[in-house]
Amino acid sequence: MELRPLRALVEVIRQGGFSQAAKIIHATQPTISKAVRQLEDELGTPLLDRHAQPIRLTEAGEIVYRRALRMLAERDDLYAELDDLKGLKRGVLRLGLPPLGSSSLFAPMFARFRSRYPDIEISLVEHGSRRLEEMVMAGEIELAASLKPLPDNVEWQAVAREPLVALLPADHPQAQAESTRLADLRDSPFILFETGFALNRIIHDACQRAGFAPVIAARSGQIDFIVALVAAGLGVAFLPRLTVREAVHAGVSRVPLQDAGTDWEMALVWRRGGYLSHAAQAWLALTREVYPNAG
């Protein structure tokens, strides 16, 4: 079985269709469609429900898709290990970072890494933490920054631990408080990040422990826009302390959150049992050097 048709199947599902998958793979739509058809013929069963919108996997397709992810990841591990064996100095660090917190934690590291390893290219992708974890498991990236708690199929290295701060409109009853709890904010609409940001789960779980489900007023992936929505009085939002220092707005009060279990804990993750290239190991070593007291 060739890996190319498996890659085609994986991208069709990830991208939600043949034309979108073709753009990612840099092939024509008929080429992608033909590759998936040949795979179905080889296996003797349909893998896709082409009448569904968006297109989805059949029961057999689910099995093949899961196996394909592992096979493609093993292929990438093979190439990386062979490159290291050859002593190549022009490696590639495939790194995933979320928008939240990365500018403060990781941006200063890039210049230092570049000065030490000038011939290592950094291939950077940005998504929410949960999407990055999926990319790690699929072998698309070696390392990703994500938030604890983490799934069992990854290994991890701590980076930072920060308390959360509530962002409140200036006229909110809790705006002048020294600290606040989620229970004190239950009557206020919440402004959360887009789906895929792990911070949402921390907030939802803490609200559940406090005995209520928050009313969601809006979602966004942009910190500046979220802060502006708070200033406009749309609701309350939450950010880790290190990010709040940059989120300054005259119409927003910043009040520490007291609830237990709401700390924002960033870690670098990689696939459990997967191969880490020299470039990835060098990034982990630099992170330990920069953040020696993480955890």
PDB file of C-alpha atoms in Angstrom:
ATOM      1  CA  MET A   1       0.000   0.000   0.000  1.00  0.00           C
ATOM      2  CA  GLU A   2       1.365   3.399  -0.977  1.00  0.00           C
ATOM      3  CA  LEU A   3       1.292   6.326   1.442  1.00  0.00           C
ATOM      4  CA  ARG A   4       0.236   8.908  -1.144  1.00  0.00           C
ATOM      5  CA  PRO A   5      -3.426   7.784  -1.319  1.00  0.00           C
ATOM      6  CA  LEU A   6      -3.523   7.661   2.491  1.00  0.00           C
ATOM      7  CA  ARG A   7      -2.301  11.260   2.612  1.00  0.00           C
ATOM      8  CA  ALA A   8      -5.027  12.189   0.121  1.00  0.00           C
ATOM      9  CA  LEU A   9      -7.708  10.576   2.298  1.00  0.00           C
ATOM     10  CA  VAL A  10      -6.428  12.298   5.429  1.00  0.00           C
ATOM     11  CA  GLU A  11      -6.437  15.736   3.818  1.00  0.00           C
ATOM     12  CA  VAL A  12      -9.908  15.278   2.308  1.00  0.00           C
ATOM     13  CA  ILE A  13     -11.270  14.754   5.812  1.00  0.00           C
ATOM     14  CA  ARG A  14      -9.177  17.465   7.437  1.00  0.00           C
ATOM     15  CA  GLN A  15      -9.998  20.071   4.817  1.00  0.00           C
ATOM     16  CA  GLY A  16     -13.624  19.050   4.356  1.00  0.00           C
ATOM     17  CA  GLY A  17     -13.523  18.204   0.654  1.00  0.00           C
ATOM     18  CA  PHE A  18     -11.499  17.268  -2.426  1.00  0.00           C
ATOM     19  CA  SER A  19     -10.829  20.757  -3.783  1.00  0.00           C
ATOM     20  CA  GLN A  20      -9.529  22.023  -0.431  1.00  0.00           C
ATOM     21  CA  ALA A  21      -7.344  18.913  -0.026  1.00  0.00           C
ATOM     22  CA  ALA A  22      -5.924  19.443  -3.518  1.00  0.00           C
ATOM     23  CA  LYS A  23      -4.694  22.903  -2.537  1.00  0.00           C
ATOM     24  CA  ILE A  24      -2.880  21.544   0.520  1.00  0.00           C
ATOM     25  CA  ILE A  25      -1.234  18.672  -1.380  1.00  0.00           C
ATOM     26  CA  HIS A  26      -0.538  20.866  -4.444  1.00  0.00           C
ATOM     27  CA  ALA A  27      -2.366  18.542  -6.814  1.00  0.00           C
ATOM     28  CA  THR A  28      -5.477  18.735  -8.946  1.00  0.00           C
ATOM     29  CA  GLN A  29      -8.884  17.784  -7.602  1.00  0.00           C
ATOM     30  CA  PRO A  30      -9.247  14.851 -10.074  1.00  0.00           C
ATOM     31  CA  THR A  31      -5.868  13.535  -8.898  1.00  0.00           C
ATOM     32  CA  ILE A  32      -7.001  13.525  -5.270  1.00  0.00           C
ATOM     33  CA  SER A  33     -10.339  11.934  -6.166  1.00  0.00           C
ATOM     34  CA  LYS A  34      -8.604   9.244  -8.200  1.00  0.00           C
ATOM     35  CA  ALA A  35      -6.153   8.474  -5.385  1.00  0.00           C
ATOM     36  CA  VAL A  36      -8.983   7.939  -2.889  1.00  0.00           C
ATOM     37  CA  ARG A  37     -10.928   5.804  -5.395  1.00  0.00           C
ATOM     38  CA  GLN A  38      -7.865   3.620  -5.976  1.00  0.00           C
ATOM     39  CA  LEU A  39      -7.470   3.183  -2.228  1.00  0.00           C
ATOM     40  CA  GLU A  40     -11.118   2.150  -1.923  1.00  0.00           C
ATOM     41  CA  ASP A  41     -10.694  -0.306  -4.805  1.00  0.00           C
ATOM     42  CA  GLU A  42      -7.576  -1.767  -3.204  1.00  0.00           C
ATOM     43  CA  LEU A  43      -9.321  -2.248   0.138  1.00  0.00           C
ATOM     44  CA  GLY A  44     -12.605  -3.331  -1.416  1.00  0.00           C
ATOM     45  CA  THR A  45     -14.838  -0.975   0.560  1.00  0.00           C
ATOM     46  CA  PRO A  46     -16.055   2.637   0.438  1.00  0.00           C
ATOM     47  CA  LEU A  47     -14.136   4.940   2.757  1.00  0.00           C
ATOM     48  CA  LEU A  48     -16.082   8.173   2.242  1.00  0.00           C
ATOM     49  CA  ASP A  49     -19.736   9.121   2.330  1.00  0.00           C
ATOM     50  CA  ARG A  50     -19.638  11.521  -0.609  1.00  0.00           C
ATOM     51  CA  HIS A  51     -23.292  12.514  -0.253  1.00  0.00           C
ATOM     52  CA  ALA A  52     -22.791  13.988   3.224  1.00  0.00           C
ATOM     53  CA  GLN A  53     -22.139  17.689   3.698  1.00  0.00           C
ATOM     54  CA  PRO A  54     -19.427  18.073   4.713  1.00  0.00           C
ATOM     55  CA  ILE A  55     -18.008  14.819   3.371  1.00  0.00           C
ATOM     56  CA  ARG A  56     -17.428  12.225   6.107  1.00  0.00           C
ATOM     57  CA  LEU A  57     -15.861   8.839   6.718  1.00  0.00           C
ATOM     58  CA  THR A  58     -17.693   5.535   6.560  1.00  0.00           C
ATOM     59  CA  GLU A  59     -17.176   3.018   9.363  1.00  0.00           C
ATOM     60  CA  ALA A  60     -14.367   1.414   7.366  1.00  0.00           C
ATOM     61  CA  GLY A  61     -13.019   4.865   6.577  1.00  0.00           C
ATOM     62  CA  GLU A  62     -12.704   5.656  10.283  1.00  0.00           C
ATOM     63  CA  ILE A  63     -10.448   2.628  10.730  1.00  0.00           C
ATOM     64  CA  VAL A  64      -8.304   3.470   7.695  1.00  0.00           C
ATOM     65  CA  TYR A  65      -8.094   7.149   8.710  1.00  0.00           C
ATOM     66  CA  ARG A  66      -6.771   6.333  12.191  1.00  0.00           C
ATOM     67  CA  ARG A  67      -4.211   3.906  10.765  1.00  0.00           C
ATOM     68  CA  ALA A  68      -3.219   6.399   8.079  1.00  0.00           C
ATOM     69  CA  LEU A  69      -2.427   9.061  10.674  1.00  0.00           C
ATOM     70  CA  ARG A  70      -0.086   6.677  12.474  1.00  0.00           C
ATOM     71  CA  MET A  71       1.571   5.484   9.255  1.00  0.00           C
ATOM     72  CA  LEU A  72       2.207   9.029   8.023  1.00  0.00           C
ATOM     73  CA  ALA A  73       3.610  10.010  11.408  1.00  0.00           C
ATOM     74  CA  GLU A  74       5.955   6.994  11.360  1.00  0.00           C
ATOM     75  CA  ARG A  75       7.130   8.011   7.893  1.00  0.00           C
ATOM     76  CA  ASP A  76       8.026  11.486   9.143  1.00  0.00           C
ATOM     77  CA  ASP A  77       9.848   9.969  12.127  1.00  0.00           C
ATOM     78  CA  LEU A  78      11.821   7.762   9.735  1.00  0.00           C
ATOM     79  CA  TYR A  79      12.964  10.708   7.616  1.00  0.00           C
ATOM     80  CA  ALA A  80      13.903  12.759  10.683  1.00  0.00           C
ATOM     81  CA  GLU A  81      15.901   9.918  12.248  1.00  0.00           C
ATOM     82  CA  LEU A  82      17.781   9.217   9.014  1.00  0.00           C
ATOM     83  CA  ASP A  83      18.587  12.911   8.608  1.00  0.00           C
ATOM     84  CA  ASP A  84      20.021  12.994  12.113  1.00  0.00           C
ATOM     85  CA  LEU A  85      22.038   9.836  11.413  1.00  0.00           C
ATOM     86  CA  LYS A  86      23.592  11.565   8.418  1.00  0.00           C
ATOM     87  CA  GLY A  87      24.556  14.462  10.646  1.00  0.00           C
ATOM     88  CA  LEU A  88      22.631  17.010   8.602  1.00  0.00           C
ATOM     89  CA  LYS A  89      22.990  20.503  10.041  1.00  0.00           C
ATOM     90  CA  ARG A  90      20.232  22.004   7.925  1.00  0.00           C
ATOM     91  CA  GLY A  91      17.400  20.433   9.855  1.00  0.00           C
ATOM     92  CA  VAL A  92      13.862  21.709  10.191  1.00  0.00           C
ATOM     93  CA  LEU A  93      12.120  22.342  13.495  1.00  0.00           C
ATOM     94  CA  ARG A  94       8.384  21.786  12.932  1.00  0.00           C
ATOM     95  CA  LEU A  95       6.853  23.760  15.779  1.00  0.00           C
ATOM     96  CA  GLY A  96       3.269  24.668  16.649  1.00  0.00           C
ATOM     97  CA  LEU A  97       2.375  27.608  18.902  1.00  0.00           C
ATOM     98  CA  PRO A  98      -1.000  28.945  20.032  1.00  0.00           C
ATOM     99  CA  PRO A  99      -1.754  32.677  19.696  1.00  0.00           C
ATOM    100  CA  LEU A 100      -2.314  33.083  23.426  1.00  0.00           C
ATOM    101  CA  GLY A 101       0.882  33.611  25.418  1.00  0.00           C
ATOM    102  CA  SER A 102       3.375  32.685  22.701  1.00  0.00           C
ATOM    103  CA  SER A 103       4.575  36.230  22.029  1.00  0.00           C
ATOM    104  CA  SER A 104       5.604  36.607  25.679  1.00  0.00           C
ATOM    105  CA  LEU A 105       6.999  33.117  26.246  1.00  0.00           C
ATOM    106  CA  PHE A 106       8.560  32.065  22.965  1.00  0.00           C
ATOM    107  CA  ALA A 107       9.263  35.122  20.797  1.00  0.00           C
ATOM    108  CA  PRO A 108      12.433  35.994  22.769  1.00  0.00           C
ATOM    109  CA  MET A 109      13.712  32.439  22.238  1.00  0.00           C
ATOM    110  CA  PHE A 110      13.703  32.577  18.445  1.00  0.00           C
ATOM    111  CA  ALA A 111      16.663  34.962  18.149  1.00  0.00           C
ATOM    112  CA  ARG A 112      18.705  32.930  20.632  1.00  0.00           C
ATOM    113  CA  PHE A 113      17.889  29.663  18.851  1.00  0.00           C
ATOM    114  CA  ARG A 114      18.758  31.232  15.486  1.00  0.00           C
ATOM    115  CA  SER A 115      22.133  32.451  16.748  1.00  0.00           C
ATOM    116  CA  ARG A 116      23.045  28.982  18.001  1.00  0.00           C
ATOM    117  CA  TYR A 117      21.667  26.999  15.078  1.00  0.00           C
ATOM    118  CA  PRO A 118      21.710  29.335  12.060  1.00  0.00           C
ATOM    119  CA  ASP A 119      21.147  26.547   9.528  1.00  0.00           C
ATOM    120  CA  ILE A 120      18.075  25.075  11.199  1.00  0.00           C
ATOM    121  CA  GLU A 121      14.858  26.296   9.629  1.00  0.00           C
ATOM    122  CA  ILE A 122      11.864  26.841  11.913  1.00  0.00           C
ATOM    123  CA  SER A 123       8.595  25.826  10.259  1.00  0.00           C
ATOM    124  CA  LEU A 124       5.984  27.482  12.493  1.00  0.00           C
ATOM    125  CA  VAL A 125       2.219  26.945  12.533  1.00  0.00           C
ATOM    126  CA  GLU A 126      -0.288  28.745  14.759  1.00  0.00           C
ATOM    127  CA  HIS A 127      -3.547  27.232  15.982  1.00  0.00           C
ATOM    128  CA  GLY A 128      -5.438  26.666  19.208  1.00  0.00           C
ATOM    129  CA  SER A 129      -3.849  24.123  21.540  1.00  0.00           C
ATOM    130  CA  ARG A 130      -6.261  21.278  20.821  1.00  0.00           C
ATOM    131  CA  ARG A 131      -5.710  21.530  17.055  1.00  0.00           C
ATOM    132  CA  LEU A 132      -1.950  21.581  17.638  1.00  0.00           C
ATOM    133  CA  GLU A 133      -2.176  18.369  19.675  1.00  0.00           C
ATOM    134  CA  GLU A 134      -3.949  16.721  16.728  1.00  0.00           C
ATOM    135  CA  MET A 135      -1.151  17.871  14.408  1.00  0.00           C
ATOM    136  CA  VAL A 136       1.466  16.422  16.761  1.00  0.00           C
ATOM    137  CA  MET A 137      -0.288  13.056  16.762  1.00  0.00           C
ATOM    138  CA  ALA A 138      -0.537  13.124  12.961  1.00  0.00           C
ATOM    139  CA  GLY A 139       3.201  13.810  12.629  1.00  0.00           C
ATOM    140  CA  GLU A 140       2.650  17.173  10.942  1.00  0.00           C
ATOM    141  CA  ILE A 141       4.682  18.931  13.640  1.00  0.00           C
ATOM    142  CA  GLU A 142       7.173  17.610  16.176  1.00  0.00           C
ATOM    143  CA  LEU A 143       6.542  19.953  19.072  1.00  0.00           C
ATOM    144  CA  ALA A 144       3.601  22.073  20.120  1.00  0.00           C
ATOM    145  CA  ALA A 145       2.781  24.355  23.016  1.00  0.00           C
ATOM    146  CA  SER A 146      -0.416  23.311  24.762  1.00  0.00           C
ATOM    147  CA  LEU A 147      -2.188  23.675  28.090  1.00  0.00           C
ATOM    148  CA  LYS A 148      -2.518  21.163  30.898  1.00  0.00           C
ATOM    149  CA  PRO A 149      -4.302  18.868  31.519  1.00  0.00           C
ATOM    150  CA  LEU A 150      -2.836  16.968  28.592  1.00  0.00           C
ATOM    151  CA  PRO A 151      -3.896  13.724  26.880  1.00  0.00           C
ATOM    152  CA  ASP A 152      -2.132  10.460  27.727  1.00  0.00           C
ATOM    153  CA  ASN A 153      -0.712  10.020  24.213  1.00  0.00           C
ATOM    154  CA  VAL A 154       1.789  12.888  24.559  1.00  0.00           C
ATOM    155  CA  GLU A 155       4.937  13.515  26.543  1.00  0.00           C
ATOM    156  CA  TRP A 156       5.526  17.009  27.818  1.00  0.00           C
ATOM    157  CA  GLN A 157       7.903  19.546  29.316  1.00  0.00           C
ATOM    158  CA  ALA A 158       6.627  22.377  31.510  1.00  0.00           C
ATOM    159  CA  VAL A 159       7.117  25.961  30.332  1.00  0.00           C
ATOM    160  CA  ALA A 160       5.089  28.329  32.541  1.00  0.00           C
ATOM    161  CA  ARG A 161       2.325  28.490  35.094  1.00  0.00           C
ATOM    162  CA  GLU A 162       0.267  31.648  35.435  1.00  0.00           C
ATOM    163  CA  PRO A 163      -2.918  32.568  37.341  1.00  0.00           C
ATOM    164  CA  LEU A 164      -5.899  33.838  35.368  1.00  0.00           C
ATOM    165  CA  VAL A 165      -7.114  37.416  35.531  1.00  0.00           C
ATOM    166  CA  ALA A 166     -10.708  38.513  34.915  1.00  0.00           C
ATOM    167  CA  LEU A 167     -11.184  41.415  32.503  1.00  0.00           C
ATOM    168  CA  LEU A 168     -14.234  43.412  33.557  1.00  0.00           C
ATOM    169  CA  PRO A 169     -15.994  46.497  32.167  1.00  0.00           C
ATOM    170  CA  ALA A 170     -15.145  49.570  34.230  1.00  0.00           C
ATOM    171  CA  ASP A 171     -18.699  49.781  35.602  1.00  0.00           C
ATOM    172  CA  HIS A 172     -18.925  46.116  36.614  1.00  0.00           C
ATOM    173  CA  PRO A 173     -19.792  45.536  40.315  1.00  0.00           C
ATOM    174  CA  GLN A 174     -16.520  43.585  40.767  1.00  0.00           C
ATOM    175  CA  ALA A 175     -14.350  46.072  38.849  1.00  0.00           C
ATOM    176  CA  GLN A 176     -12.768  47.578  41.972  1.00  0.00           C
ATOM    177  CA  ALA A 177     -12.397  44.314  43.902  1.00  0.00           C
ATOM    178  CA  GLU A 178      -8.938  43.098  44.913  1.00  0.00           C
ATOM    179  CA  SER A 179      -9.873  39.648  43.579  1.00  0.00           C
ATOM    180  CA  THR A 180     -12.970  37.844  42.363  1.00  0.00           C
ATOM    181  CA  ARG A 181     -14.462  34.387  41.862  1.00  0.00           C
ATOM    182  CA  LEU A 182     -16.352  32.921  38.962  1.00  0.00           C
ATOM    183  CA  ALA A 183     -19.432  32.632  41.170  1.00  0.00           C
ATOM    184  CA  ASP A 184     -19.359  36.441  41.519  1.00  0.00           C
ATOM    185  CA  LEU A 185     -19.435  36.726  37.712  1.00  0.00           C
ATOM    186  CA  ARG A 186     -22.142  34.158  36.965  1.00  0.00           C
ATOM    187  CA  ASP A 187     -24.700  36.831  36.005  1.00  0.00           C
ATOM    188  CA  SER A 188     -22.341  38.411  33.466  1.00  0.00           C
ATOM    189  CA  PRO A 189     -22.038  37.129  29.870  1.00  0.00           C
ATOM    190  CA  PHE A 190     -18.656  35.545  29.107  1.00  0.00           C
ATOM    191  CA  ILE A 191     -16.436  36.387  26.141  1.00  0.00           C
ATOM    192  CA  LEU A 192     -14.377  33.297  25.304  1.00  0.00           C
ATOM    193  CA  PHE A 193     -11.836  32.310  22.704  1.00  0.00           C
ATOM    194  CA  GLU A 194     -12.751  30.408  19.567  1.00  0.00           C
ATOM    195  CA  THR A 195     -13.240  26.644  19.651  1.00  0.00           C
ATOM    196  CA  GLY A 196      -9.874  24.885  19.834  1.00  0.00           C
ATOM    197  CA  PHE A 197      -8.407  27.126  22.555  1.00  0.00           C
ATOM    198  CA  ALA A 198      -7.691  25.056  25.654  1.00  0.00           C
ATOM    199  CA  LEU A 199      -8.338  28.048  27.934  1.00  0.00           C
ATOM    200  CA  ASN A 200     -12.060  27.622  27.226  1.00  0.00           C
ATOM    201  CA  ARG A 201     -12.045  24.200  28.889  1.00  0.00           C
ATOM    202  CA  ILE A 202     -10.364  25.591  32.004  1.00  0.00           C
ATOM    203  CA  ILE A 203     -13.113  28.209  32.313  1.00  0.00           C
ATOM    204  CA  HIS A 204     -15.964  25.782  31.574  1.00  0.00           C
ATOM    205  CA  ASP A 205     -14.680  23.206  34.071  1.00  0.00           C
ATOM    206  CA  ALA A 206     -14.238  25.835  36.784  1.00  0.00           C
ATOM    207  CA  CYS A 207     -17.750  27.188  36.188  1.00  0.00           C
ATOM    208  CA  GLN A 208     -19.130  23.657  36.458  1.00  0.00           C
ATOM    209  CA  ARG A 209     -17.382  23.233  39.801  1.00  0.00           C
ATOM    210  CA  ALA A 210     -18.905  26.556  40.872  1.00  0.00           C
ATOM    211  CA  GLY A 211     -22.357  25.235  40.004  1.00  0.00           C
ATOM    212  CA  PHE A 212     -23.324  27.118  36.856  1.00  0.00           C
ATOM    213  CA  ALA A 213     -22.952  27.157  33.081  1.00  0.00           C
ATOM    214  CA  PRO A 214     -21.810  30.512  31.675  1.00  0.00           C
ATOM    215  CA  VAL A 215     -23.777  32.431  29.061  1.00  0.00           C
ATOM    216  CA  ILE A 216     -21.458  33.012  26.079  1.00  0.00           C
ATOM    217  CA  ALA A 217     -21.820  36.476  24.549  1.00  0.00           C
ATOM    218  CA  ALA A 218     -19.076  36.182  21.911  1.00  0.00           C
ATOM    219  CA  ARG A 219     -15.978  34.279  20.810  1.00  0.00           C
ATOM    220  CA  SER A 220     -12.835  35.508  19.121  1.00  0.00           C
ATOM    221  CA  GLY A 221      -9.279  34.406  18.425  1.00  0.00           C
ATOM    222  CA  GLN A 222      -7.886  37.942  18.820  1.00  0.00           C
ATOM    223  CA  ILE A 223      -6.888  39.212  22.259  1.00  0.00           C
ATOM    224  CA  ASP A 224      -7.182  42.891  21.287  1.00  0.00           C
ATOM    225  CA  PHE A 225     -10.719  42.368  20.013  1.00  0.00           C
ATOM    226  CA  ILE A 226     -11.744  40.487  23.158  1.00  0.00           C
ATOM    227  CA  VAL A 227     -10.408  43.334  25.300  1.00  0.00           C
ATOM    228  CA  ALA A 228     -12.312  45.849  23.159  1.00  0.00           C
ATOM    229  CA  LEU A 229     -15.533  43.850  23.601  1.00  0.00           C
ATOM    230  CA  VAL A 230     -15.068  43.930  27.370  1.00  0.00           C
ATOM    231  CA  ALA A 231     -14.499  47.696  27.254  1.00  0.00           C
ATOM    232  CA  ALA A 232     -17.711  48.047  25.256  1.00  0.00           C
ATOM    233  CA  GLY A 233     -19.606  46.335  28.073  1.00  0.00           C
ATOM    234  CA  LEU A 234     -20.472  43.132  26.195  1.00  0.00           C
ATOM    235  CA  GLY A 235     -19.259  40.849  28.981  1.00  0.00           C
ATOM    236  CA  VAL A 236     -16.277  39.560  30.961  1.00  0.00           C
ATOM    237  CA  ALA A 237     -13.204  37.729  29.698  1.00  0.00           C
ATOM    238  CA  PHE A 238     -10.203  35.886  31.113  1.00  0.00           C
ATOM    239  CA  LEU A 239      -6.495  35.917  30.280  1.00  0.00           C
ATOM    240  CA  PRO A 240      -3.323  34.549  31.885  1.00  0.00           C
ATOM    241  CA  ARG A 241      -1.480  37.180  33.932  1.00  0.00           C
ATOM    242  CA  LEU A 242       1.481  37.421  31.559  1.00  0.00           C
ATOM    243  CA  THR A 243      -0.838  38.292  28.660  1.00  0.00           C
ATOM    244  CA  VAL A 244      -2.891  40.766  30.712  1.00  0.00           C
ATOM    245  CA  ARG A 245       0.186  42.951  31.093  1.00  0.00           C
ATOM    246  CA  GLU A 246      -0.041  43.646  27.368  1.00  0.00           C
ATOM    247  CA  ALA A 247      -3.858  43.948  27.259  1.00  0.00           C
ATOM    248  CA  VAL A 248      -4.285  47.517  28.465  1.00  0.00           C
ATOM    249  CA  HIS A 249      -7.520  49.435  27.837  1.00  0.00           C
ATOM    250  CA  ALA A 250      -8.925  52.454  29.677  1.00  0.00           C
ATOM    251  CA  GLY A 251     -12.384  50.900  29.924  1.00  0.00           C
ATOM    252  CA  VAL A 252     -11.254  47.557  31.358  1.00  0.00           C
ATOM    253  CA  SER A 253     -10.466  46.551  34.938  1.00  0.00           C
ATOM    254  CA  ARG A 254      -8.113  43.658  35.583  1.00  0.00           C
ATOM    255  CA  VAL A 255      -9.014  41.625  38.671  1.00  0.00           C
ATOM    256  CA  PRO A 256      -7.185  38.425  39.760  1.00  0.00           C
ATOM    257  CA  LEU A 257      -9.304  35.268  39.727  1.00  0.00           C
ATOM    258  CA  GLN A 258      -9.309  33.326  43.003  1.00  0.00           C
ATOM    259  CA  ASP A 259     -10.861  30.017  41.922  1.00  0.00           C
ATOM    260  CA  ALA A 260      -8.695  26.940  42.505  1.00  0.00           C
ATOM    261  CA  GLY A 261      -7.840  24.886  39.436  1.00  0.00           C
ATOM    262  CA  THR A 262      -7.838  27.822  37.040  1.00  0.00           C
ATOM    263  CA  ASP A 263      -4.099  28.283  36.595  1.00  0.00           C
ATOM    264  CA  TRP A 264      -2.944  28.540  32.986  1.00  0.00           C
ATOM    265  CA  GLU A 265      -0.177  25.912  32.633  1.00  0.00           C
ATOM    266  CA  MET A 266       1.733  25.921  29.371  1.00  0.00           C
ATOM    267  CA  ALA A 267       3.835  22.919  28.280  1.00  0.00           C
ATOM    268  CA  LEU A 268       5.642  21.740  25.170  1.00  0.00           C
ATOM    269  CA  VAL A 269       4.243  18.410  23.979  1.00  0.00           C
ATOM    270  CA  TRP A 270       5.361  15.712  21.562  1.00  0.00           C
ATOM    271  CA  ARG A 271       3.990  12.340  20.531  1.00  0.00           C
ATOM    272  CA  ARG A 272       4.578   9.623  23.116  1.00  0.00           C
ATOM    273  CA  GLY A 273       7.099   7.156  21.717  1.00  0.00           C
ATOM    274  CA  GLY A 274       7.760   9.347  18.666  1.00  0.00           C
ATOM    275  CA  TYR A 275      11.211  10.279  17.413  1.00  0.00           C
ATOM    276  CA  LEU A 276      12.491  13.761  18.233  1.00  0.00           C
ATOM    277  CA  SER A 277      14.978  15.282  15.820  1.00  0.00           C
ATOM    278  CA  HIS A 278      18.116  17.059  17.013  1.00  0.00           C
ATOM    279  CA  ALA A 279      16.390  20.340  16.163  1.00  0.00           C
ATOM    280  CA  ALA A 280      13.435  19.508  18.433  1.00  0.00           C
ATOM    281  CA  GLN A 281      15.730  18.350  21.235  1.00  0.00           C
ATOM    282  CA  ALA A 282      17.691  21.599  20.922  1.00  0.00           C
ATOM    283  CA  TRP A 283      14.491  23.635  21.281  1.00  0.00           C
ATOM    284  CA  LEU A 284      13.500  21.667  24.383  1.00  0.00           C
ATOM    285  CA  ALA A 285      16.966  22.193  25.885  1.00  0.00           C
ATOM    286  CA  LEU A 286      16.787  25.934  25.231  1.00  0.00           C
ATOM    287  CA  THR A 287      13.340  26.083  26.830  1.00  0.00           C
ATOM    288  CA  ARG A 288      14.680  24.387  29.967  1.00  0.00           C
ATOM    289  CA  GLU A 289      17.489  26.938  30.001  1.00  0.00           C
ATOM    290  CA  VAL A 290      15.142  29.926  29.637  1.00  0.00           C
ATOM    291  CA  TYR A 291      12.475  28.568  32.027  1.00  0.00           C
ATOM    292  CA  PRO A 292      14.440  26.492  34.576  1.00  0.00           C
ATOM    293  CA  ASN A 293      11.800  26.810  37.295  1.00  0.00           C
ATOM    294  CA  ALA A 294       8.769  25.896  35.154  1.00  0.00           C
ATOM    295  CA  GLY A 295       6.238  23.448  36.509  1.00  0.00           C
TER     296      GLY A 295
END
